CSV table of C-alpha atoms and ligand atoms in Angstrom, one decimal:
chain,number,residue,atom,x,y,z
M,1,UNK,CA,-43.5,63.2,-102.7
M,2,UNK,CA,-40.9,65.6,-104.2
M,3,UNK,CA,-37.2,65.5,-102.8
M,4,UNK,CA,-37.0,69.4,-103.3
M,5,UNK,CA,-40.0,71.8,-103.3
M,6,UNK,CA,-38.8,75.3,-103.8
M,7,UNK,CA,-41.4,78.3,-103.6
M,8,UNK,CA,-40.6,80.7,-106.2
M,9,UNK,CA,-38.9,80.9,-109.4
M,10,UNK,CA,-36.7,84.0,-109.7
M,11,UNK,CA,-33.0,83.7,-109.8
M,12,UNK,CA,-32.3,82.1,-106.4
M,13,UNK,CA,-35.2,79.2,-106.3
M,14,UNK,CA,-34.2,78.8,-110.3
M,15,UNK,CA,-30.4,78.2,-109.4
M,16,UNK,CA,-31.1,75.8,-106.3
M,17,UNK,CA,-33.3,74.1,-109.0
M,18,UNK,CA,-30.6,73.7,-111.4
M,19,UNK,CA,-28.3,72.3,-108.9
M,20,UNK,CA,-30.7,70.2,-107.2
M,21,UNK,CA,-32.4,68.3,-110.2
M,22,UNK,CA,-28.9,68.0,-111.8
M,23,UNK,CA,-27.7,65.9,-108.7
M,24,UNK,CA,-30.8,63.5,-109.5
M,25,UNK,CA,-32.8,65.2,-106.9
M,26,UNK,CA,-37.0,65.4,-107.9
M,27,UNK,CA,-37.0,69.4,-107.9
M,28,UNK,CA,-40.4,71.4,-108.5
M,29,UNK,CA,-40.4,75.0,-108.4
M,30,UNK,CA,-43.9,76.8,-107.8
M,31,UNK,CA,-43.9,80.1,-109.3
M,32,UNK,CA,-47.1,82.5,-108.8
M,33,UNK,CA,-46.5,84.9,-111.7
M,34,UNK,CA,-43.9,84.6,-114.0
M,35,UNK,CA,-40.3,82.3,-113.5
M,36,UNK,CA,-37.5,84.5,-113.7
M,37,UNK,CA,-39.1,86.4,-110.7
M,38,UNK,CA,-38.2,90.4,-110.3
M,39,UNK,CA,-35.2,90.1,-112.8
M,40,UNK,CA,-37.6,89.3,-115.1
M,41,UNK,CA,-39.3,92.7,-114.9
M,42,UNK,CA,-36.3,95.0,-115.6
M,43,UNK,CA,-35.2,96.2,-119.0
M,44,UNK,CA,-31.4,95.9,-119.0
M,45,UNK,CA,-29.4,93.8,-116.6
M,46,UNK,CA,-26.0,95.4,-117.0
M,47,UNK,CA,-24.1,93.5,-114.1
M,48,UNK,CA,-24.8,89.7,-114.2
M,49,UNK,CA,-21.0,88.1,-115.0
M,50,UNK,CA,-20.6,86.9,-118.2
M,51,UNK,CA,-23.6,88.4,-119.7
M,52,UNK,CA,-23.1,92.5,-120.2
M,53,UNK,CA,-26.3,93.2,-122.3
M,54,UNK,CA,-29.1,90.7,-121.5
M,55,UNK,CA,-32.8,91.7,-120.8
M,56,UNK,CA,-34.2,90.7,-117.7
M,57,UNK,CA,-36.6,88.7,-119.2
M,58,UNK,CA,-34.1,86.8,-121.3
M,59,UNK,CA,-32.2,85.8,-118.7
M,60,UNK,CA,-35.3,84.6,-116.6
M,61,UNK,CA,-36.3,82.7,-119.6
M,62,UNK,CA,-32.7,80.8,-119.9
M,63,UNK,CA,-32.8,80.2,-116.4
M,64,UNK,CA,-35.9,78.3,-116.4
M,65,UNK,CA,-34.7,76.2,-119.9
M,66,UNK,CA,-31.5,75.4,-117.7
M,67,UNK,CA,-33.4,74.2,-115.0
M,68,UNK,CA,-36.2,72.4,-117.1
M,69,UNK,CA,-33.4,70.8,-119.0
M,70,UNK,CA,-32.0,69.2,-115.8
M,71,UNK,CA,-35.7,68.0,-115.1
M,72,UNK,CA,-37.0,70.6,-113.0
M,73,UNK,CA,-41.0,70.9,-112.8
M,74,UNK,CA,-41.9,74.2,-112.9
M,75,UNK,CA,-45.7,74.5,-111.6
M,76,UNK,CA,-47.7,77.9,-111.7
M,77,UNK,CA,-49.7,78.4,-108.3
M,78,UNK,CA,-49.5,80.6,-105.5
M,79,UNK,CA,-48.4,79.1,-102.0
M,80,UNK,CA,-50.6,80.3,-99.4
M,81,UNK,CA,-49.5,78.3,-96.4
M,82,UNK,CA,-47.1,76.0,-94.9
M,83,UNK,CA,-47.2,72.8,-93.1
M,84,UNK,CA,-43.9,71.6,-91.9
M,85,UNK,CA,-44.6,69.0,-88.8
M,86,UNK,CA,-42.1,65.7,-89.5
M,87,UNK,CA,-40.2,65.3,-92.4
M,88,UNK,CA,-42.2,65.9,-95.0
M,89,UNK,CA,-42.6,69.8,-96.1
M,90,UNK,CA,-45.9,70.6,-97.6
M,91,UNK,CA,-46.5,73.8,-99.3
M,92,UNK,CA,-50.5,74.6,-99.7
M,93,UNK,CA,-50.9,76.2,-102.8
M,94,UNK,CA,-54.4,77.8,-104.4
M,95,UNK,CA,-54.5,74.8,-106.5
M,96,UNK,CA,-52.2,71.9,-105.1
M,97,UNK,CA,-50.2,70.6,-102.3
M,98,UNK,CA,-46.7,70.1,-102.9
M,99,UNK,CA,-44.8,67.9,-100.5
M,100,UNK,CA,-41.1,67.5,-100.0
M,101,UNK,CA,-38.5,66.2,-97.7
M,102,UNK,CA,-36.7,69.7,-98.4
M,103,UNK,CA,-38.7,73.2,-98.6
M,104,UNK,CA,-37.0,76.2,-100.3
M,105,UNK,CA,-38.5,79.7,-100.1
M,106,UNK,CA,-36.9,81.9,-102.7
M,107,UNK,CA,-40.1,84.1,-102.7
M,108,UNK,CA,-37.8,87.4,-103.1
M,109,UNK,CA,-39.8,90.6,-101.7
M,110,UNK,CA,-42.4,93.0,-103.3
M,111,UNK,CA,-42.5,96.7,-104.6
M,112,UNK,CA,-43.6,98.9,-101.1
M,113,UNK,CA,-45.9,101.3,-101.7
M,114,UNK,CA,-45.8,105.1,-100.9
M,115,UNK,CA,-49.5,105.0,-99.1
M,116,UNK,CA,-50.6,108.0,-100.1
M,117,UNK,CA,-54.2,109.0,-101.8
M,118,UNK,CA,-54.7,107.9,-104.8
M,119,UNK,CA,-52.2,105.1,-105.0
M,120,UNK,CA,-54.5,102.2,-105.1
M,121,UNK,CA,-57.4,103.7,-106.8
M,122,UNK,CA,-54.9,104.4,-109.8
M,123,UNK,CA,-52.8,101.1,-109.6
M,124,UNK,CA,-52.6,100.0,-113.3
M,125,UNK,CA,-54.4,103.4,-114.7
M,126,UNK,CA,-51.3,105.2,-114.4
M,127,UNK,CA,-49.6,103.9,-111.2
M,128,UNK,CA,-47.0,101.5,-111.8
M,129,UNK,CA,-44.3,99.6,-110.0
M,130,UNK,CA,-42.9,98.2,-113.4
M,131,UNK,CA,-41.1,100.6,-115.8
M,132,UNK,CA,-40.2,97.5,-118.4
M,133,UNK,CA,-44.2,96.4,-118.1
M,134,UNK,CA,-45.8,99.6,-118.5
M,135,UNK,CA,-43.2,102.6,-120.0
M,136,UNK,CA,-44.9,102.0,-123.4
M,137,UNK,CA,-47.8,103.3,-122.1
M,138,UNK,CA,-46.7,106.6,-121.8
M,139,UNK,CA,-45.2,107.5,-125.2
M,140,UNK,CA,-44.6,111.1,-125.7
M,141,UNK,CA,-46.1,111.9,-122.1
M,142,UNK,CA,-44.5,113.4,-119.0
M,143,UNK,CA,-44.6,111.0,-116.2
M,144,UNK,CA,-43.2,110.9,-112.8
M,145,UNK,CA,-40.3,108.4,-111.0
M,146,UNK,CA,-40.4,108.4,-107.3
M,147,UNK,CA,-37.0,107.2,-105.5
M,148,UNK,CA,-33.5,107.7,-105.6
M,149,UNK,CA,-31.6,104.0,-105.3
M,150,UNK,CA,-30.3,102.0,-108.5
M,151,UNK,CA,-33.8,100.7,-109.4
M,152,UNK,CA,-35.1,104.0,-109.5
M,153,UNK,CA,-32.4,105.7,-111.4
M,154,UNK,CA,-32.0,102.4,-113.7
M,155,UNK,CA,-36.3,102.5,-114.7
M,156,UNK,CA,-36.2,106.1,-114.8
M,157,UNK,CA,-33.6,106.0,-117.6
M,158,UNK,CA,-35.4,103.3,-119.1
M,159,UNK,CA,-38.6,105.6,-119.2
M,160,UNK,CA,-36.9,108.1,-121.2
M,161,UNK,CA,-37.0,106.0,-124.2
M,162,UNK,CA,-41.1,106.8,-124.1
M,163,UNK,CA,-41.7,109.8,-121.9
M,164,UNK,CA,-41.4,113.3,-123.1
M,165,UNK,CA,-40.3,114.1,-120.0
M,166,UNK,CA,-39.4,112.0,-116.7
M,167,UNK,CA,-39.6,114.1,-113.7
M,168,UNK,CA,-37.3,112.3,-110.7
M,169,UNK,CA,-39.1,112.8,-107.5
M,170,UNK,CA,-36.5,112.5,-104.8
M,171,UNK,CA,-37.3,113.1,-100.8
M,172,UNK,CA,-33.3,113.8,-100.0
M,173,UNK,CA,-30.8,116.1,-101.6
M,174,UNK,CA,-28.9,113.4,-103.3
M,175,UNK,CA,-29.6,110.0,-104.7
M,176,UNK,CA,-28.6,106.8,-103.2
M,177,UNK,CA,-27.8,105.1,-106.5
M,178,UNK,CA,-24.1,104.1,-107.7
M,179,UNK,CA,-22.3,107.0,-109.3
M,180,UNK,CA,-22.4,105.6,-113.1
M,181,UNK,CA,-26.0,105.6,-112.7
M,182,UNK,CA,-26.6,108.8,-111.2
M,183,UNK,CA,-24.1,110.5,-113.8
M,184,UNK,CA,-26.0,109.0,-116.6
M,185,UNK,CA,-29.8,110.4,-115.2
M,186,UNK,CA,-28.2,113.9,-114.2
M,187,UNK,CA,-26.9,114.4,-117.8
M,188,UNK,CA,-29.9,113.5,-119.4
M,189,UNK,CA,-31.8,116.2,-121.1
M,190,UNK,CA,-35.0,114.7,-120.4
M,191,UNK,CA,-34.5,114.1,-117.2
M,192,UNK,CA,-35.8,116.9,-114.4
M,193,UNK,CA,-34.9,116.0,-110.4
M,194,UNK,CA,-37.5,117.3,-107.6
M,195,UNK,CA,-35.2,117.3,-105.1
M,196,UNK,CA,-36.2,117.1,-101.2
M,197,UNK,CA,-39.8,116.1,-102.3
M,198,UNK,CA,-42.5,113.5,-101.6
M,199,UNK,CA,-45.5,112.8,-103.5
M,200,UNK,CA,-48.6,113.8,-101.1
M,201,UNK,CA,-51.2,112.5,-103.3
M,202,UNK,CA,-51.9,111.0,-106.9
M,203,UNK,CA,-54.7,112.8,-108.9
M,204,UNK,CA,-56.9,112.2,-111.5
M,205,UNK,CA,-60.0,111.1,-112.7
M,206,UNK,CA,-60.1,107.9,-114.5
M,207,UNK,CA,-56.8,108.3,-115.2
M,208,UNK,CA,-53.9,109.4,-113.2
M,209,UNK,CA,-53.6,113.3,-114.4
M,210,UNK,CA,-51.0,114.8,-111.9
M,211,UNK,CA,-49.0,114.5,-108.5
M,212,UNK,CA,-49.4,116.8,-105.1
M,213,UNK,CA,-46.2,117.2,-104.1
M,214,UNK,CA,-44.4,118.9,-101.0
M,215,UNK,CA,-41.0,120.0,-100.7
M,216,UNK,CA,-39.5,118.5,-97.7
M,217,UNK,CA,-37.0,121.7,-96.8
M,218,UNK,CA,-39.5,124.5,-97.5
M,219,UNK,CA,-42.9,123.3,-97.0
M,220,UNK,CA,-44.3,124.4,-100.6
M,221,UNK,CA,-46.6,122.4,-102.5
M,222,UNK,CA,-46.8,122.0,-106.1
M,223,UNK,CA,-49.2,120.5,-108.6
M,224,UNK,CA,-47.4,118.5,-111.3
M,225,UNK,CA,-49.3,117.3,-114.2
M,226,UNK,CA,-48.1,114.2,-115.3
M,227,UNK,CA,-50.0,111.4,-117.1
M,228,UNK,CA,-48.6,108.4,-115.1
M,229,UNK,CA,-46.2,108.2,-111.9
M,230,UNK,CA,-43.5,104.6,-111.5
M,231,UNK,CA,-43.2,103.9,-108.0
M,232,UNK,CA,-39.4,102.2,-106.6
M,233,UNK,CA,-39.4,102.8,-102.9
M,234,UNK,CA,-37.9,99.7,-101.8
M,235,UNK,CA,-39.6,96.2,-101.2
M,236,UNK,CA,-41.4,94.1,-98.6
M,237,UNK,CA,-40.2,90.8,-98.4
M,238,UNK,CA,-42.5,87.7,-99.3
M,239,UNK,CA,-42.9,86.4,-96.1
M,240,UNK,CA,-46.6,86.4,-94.9
M,241,UNK,CA,-47.4,82.8,-95.7
M,242,UNK,CA,-44.4,81.8,-93.4
M,243,UNK,CA,-44.7,80.5,-90.0
M,244,UNK,CA,-43.0,81.6,-86.9
M,245,UNK,CA,-40.9,78.4,-86.2
M,246,UNK,CA,-39.0,79.2,-89.5
M,247,UNK,CA,-37.9,82.8,-88.1
M,248,UNK,CA,-37.6,86.4,-89.8
M,249,UNK,CA,-36.5,89.3,-88.5
M,250,UNK,CA,-38.4,92.6,-87.4
M,251,UNK,CA,-39.2,93.5,-90.9
M,252,UNK,CA,-40.5,89.8,-92.1
M,253,UNK,CA,-37.1,88.9,-93.7
M,254,UNK,CA,-36.1,85.3,-93.3
M,255,UNK,CA,-33.1,84.7,-90.8
M,256,UNK,CA,-30.6,81.9,-92.4
M,257,UNK,CA,-27.5,80.6,-91.1
M,258,UNK,CA,-24.3,80.7,-93.9
M,259,UNK,CA,-25.6,77.7,-95.4
M,260,UNK,CA,-29.0,79.3,-96.0
M,261,UNK,CA,-30.6,77.0,-93.3
M,262,UNK,CA,-33.7,78.8,-91.7
M,263,UNK,CA,-34.9,78.0,-87.5
M,264,UNK,CA,-37.0,74.8,-89.2
M,265,UNK,CA,-35.1,72.0,-89.8
M,266,UNK,CA,-35.4,71.2,-93.7
M,267,UNK,CA,-36.4,74.4,-94.5
M,268,UNK,CA,-33.8,77.1,-96.6
M,269,UNK,CA,-34.3,80.4,-97.7
M,270,UNK,CA,-32.5,82.2,-100.2
M,271,UNK,CA,-32.4,85.5,-102.3
M,272,UNK,CA,-33.9,88.7,-102.1
M,273,UNK,CA,-36.2,86.8,-99.2
M,274,UNK,CA,-33.2,86.7,-96.8
M,275,UNK,CA,-32.3,89.0,-93.9
M,276,UNK,CA,-28.9,90.4,-96.1
M,277,UNK,CA,-27.8,93.9,-97.2
M,278,UNK,CA,-27.1,93.3,-101.2
M,279,UNK,CA,-30.2,92.1,-103.2
M,280,UNK,CA,-29.1,91.1,-106.6
M,281,UNK,CA,-29.4,88.2,-109.0
M,282,UNK,CA,-25.9,87.4,-108.8
M,283,UNK,CA,-26.5,87.5,-104.5
M,284,UNK,CA,-29.6,85.5,-105.3
M,285,UNK,CA,-27.4,83.2,-107.5
M,286,UNK,CA,-24.8,82.5,-104.7
M,287,UNK,CA,-27.8,81.7,-102.3
M,288,UNK,CA,-29.4,79.0,-104.6
M,289,UNK,CA,-26.0,77.4,-104.9
M,290,UNK,CA,-25.0,77.3,-101.5
M,291,UNK,CA,-28.2,76.2,-100.4
M,292,UNK,CA,-28.5,73.4,-102.7
M,293,UNK,CA,-25.2,72.1,-101.4
M,294,UNK,CA,-26.5,72.3,-98.3
M,295,UNK,CA,-29.8,70.6,-98.7
M,296,UNK,CA,-27.6,67.7,-100.4
M,297,UNK,CA,-25.9,67.1,-97.2
M,298,UNK,CA,-29.1,67.4,-95.0
M,299,UNK,CA,-30.7,64.6,-97.5
M,300,UNK,CA,-27.5,62.6,-97.0
M,301,UNK,CA,-28.1,62.7,-93.1
M,302,UNK,CA,-31.6,62.1,-93.6
M,303,UNK,CA,-31.3,58.8,-96.1
M,304,UNK,CA,-28.3,57.6,-93.9
M,305,UNK,CA,-31.0,57.8,-90.6
M,306,UNK,CA,-33.6,55.9,-92.5
M,307,UNK,CA,-31.4,53.1,-94.0
M,308,UNK,CA,-30.5,52.0,-90.3
Y,401,LIG,C1,-36.7,97.7,-111.4
Y,401,LIG,C2,-35.4,96.7,-110.6
Y,401,LIG,C3,-34.4,96.5,-111.4
Y,401,LIG,C4,-33.1,95.5,-111.3
Y,401,LIG,N1,-31.9,95.3,-112.0
Y,401,LIG,C5,-31.2,94.4,-111.7
Y,401,LIG,C6,-29.9,94.6,-111.9
Y,401,LIG,O1,-29.8,94.9,-113.1
Y,401,LIG,N2,-29.1,93.6,-111.8
Y,401,LIG,C7,-28.9,93.0,-110.8
Y,401,LIG,O2,-28.5,92.2,-110.0
Y,401,LIG,N3,-30.2,92.9,-109.9
Y,401,LIG,C8,-31.5,93.7,-110.1
Y,401,LIG,N4,-32.7,93.6,-109.5
Y,401,LIG,C9,-32.8,93.3,-108.0
Y,401,LIG,C10,-33.1,91.6,-108.8
Y,401,LIG,O3,-34.3,91.3,-109.5
Y,401,LIG,C11,-33.0,90.5,-107.4
Y,401,LIG,O4,-32.1,91.2,-106.4
Y,401,LIG,C12,-33.1,89.1,-107.8
Y,401,LIG,O5,-34.4,89.4,-108.7
Y,401,LIG,C13,-33.8,88.3,-106.4
Y,401,LIG,O6,-34.1,87.3,-106.7
Y,401,LIG,P1,-34.7,86.3,-105.8
Y,401,LIG,O7,-34.7,85.0,-106.3
Y,401,LIG,O8,-34.3,86.2,-104.5
Y,401,LIG,O9,-36.3,86.7,-105.7
Y,401,LIG,P2,-37.2,87.4,-107.0
Y,401,LIG,O10,-36.4,87.4,-108.2
Y,401,LIG,O11,-38.3,88.3,-106.3
Y,401,LIG,O12,-38.5,85.9,-107.0
Y,401,LIG,C14,-39.1,85.7,-106.4
Y,401,LIG,C15,-40.1,84.7,-107.0
Y,401,LIG,O13,-41.0,84.1,-106.0
Y,401,LIG,C16,-42.5,84.6,-106.6
Y,401,LIG,N5,-43.1,84.4,-105.3
Y,401,LIG,C17,-43.3,85.0,-104.3
Y,401,LIG,N6,-44.3,84.5,-103.6
Y,401,LIG,C18,-44.9,83.2,-104.0
Y,401,LIG,C19,-45.9,82.7,-103.4
Y,401,LIG,N7,-46.4,82.8,-102.1
Y,401,LIG,N8,-45.7,81.6,-104.1
Y,401,LIG,C20,-45.2,81.2,-105.4
Y,401,LIG,N9,-44.4,82.1,-105.9
Y,401,LIG,C21,-44.4,83.2,-105.0
Y,401,LIG,C22,-42.5,85.8,-107.2
Y,401,LIG,O14,-43.4,85.7,-108.0
Y,401,LIG,C23,-41.2,86.2,-107.9
Y,401,LIG,O15,-41.3,85.3,-109.0
Y,401,LIG,C24,-33.4,94.8,-110.1
Y,401,LIG,C25,-34.9,95.0,-109.2
Y,401,LIG,C26,-35.6,96.0,-109.8
Y,401,LIG,C27,-37.0,95.9,-109.2
C-alpha cells in the first residue's frame, strides 16, 4: 500500500507528489494521458514565476522529473472508480488498483464542447481543442477559433504562426481575456474577429470545410469557409468517477476547505478540479503544496492512533 495515491499528473498532482515524496511518503501518481496535464498542451506559458519563456510541455516534463527525483512513481492508467471505506483508499483503474492511506484528486477539467451538429463527427478531422497539438496541420489555411477568454486568445495568437487567417468567433461584443492578450490579438493583421457570433453547425464532407455562423444581434446567418476550428469555451471538472461522499458543487467541482480536505476523511482535492475562481498553473501548484502539508498532519494523526 502507498502512503499517498494521486490521481492526475498535472501541476497540482505533481506538486503534491514533490512535497510528499520529499517528506519520505511513498507516493504514486496515476495519469491517464500525459504527465504535465493541461499545461503540457499549451504552447507558451508566460506567467509561471521564474520561467518567463518556457513551453507548457517542457514545464510539465520538469515537474515530472522533479517528482521522480524524490522517488515518486508515475503510472499511466485511467482511474474509473474509488473505494473509500475505512482507512484504506483505493483508486480503481482500467489496468490496476492503487491503494493508499491518502488519496489526492488532481484530475483537472476537460474542454467543454459546443454541442453543435458536426462537432463530434469532425473531431480530429478539423475540430480540435488543442492548438499546440494540431495547429501545424493547418499551415496556410483559413481557420476559426471559438471563445473569448485567456485560453482562446492565447491559442488564436499561436495559430497565427501557421494559418493564413484566423477567424475569432465570439458570442459577445467584447473579449474576456486580459488586456495584454486582447491588444495583441486585435492588432494582429492575420486575425479577424466576428463579434456577437455563434457557431450553429460545423460543415464538411470527410474533413471540415466551413462553419454556419449566426449573428446573435441581427439573426443573420453566414457561411464561413475554414479548414479547421479550435474550440475554447471553458472546461468541465473531471469528477465523473468521484462518489457522493467526497462532495461536489452543482457544476461538478470538488468542494474542499482551506487545507484542500474534501468531505471524505483522507481524500484531498487540488487544482482546477476544485471549486474556485482562478484556474492557473500557479494556483494549482499552491493547492498542491497546501494539500501536502495537510496530508502530513493527517498521516501524523493516523500514525499516532495506530501506535496506541
Ligand atoms: C489552452 C490553455 C492555455 C493555458 N495557459 C496557461 C498559462 O499560460 N498559464 C497558466 O498559469 N495556466 C494556463 N492554463 C491553465 C492551466 O493549464 C491549468 O490551470 C493547470 O494545468 C491546472 O492544473 P491541474 O493539475 O489542476 O489540472 P490539469 O493540468 O488539467 O491536470 C489534470 C490531469 O489529470 C488527468 N486525469 C483526469 N482524469 C483522470 C483519471 N480519471 N485518471 C487518471 N488521470 C486523470 C488528466 O489527464 C490531466 O493530465 C492554460 C489552459 C489551457 C487549456
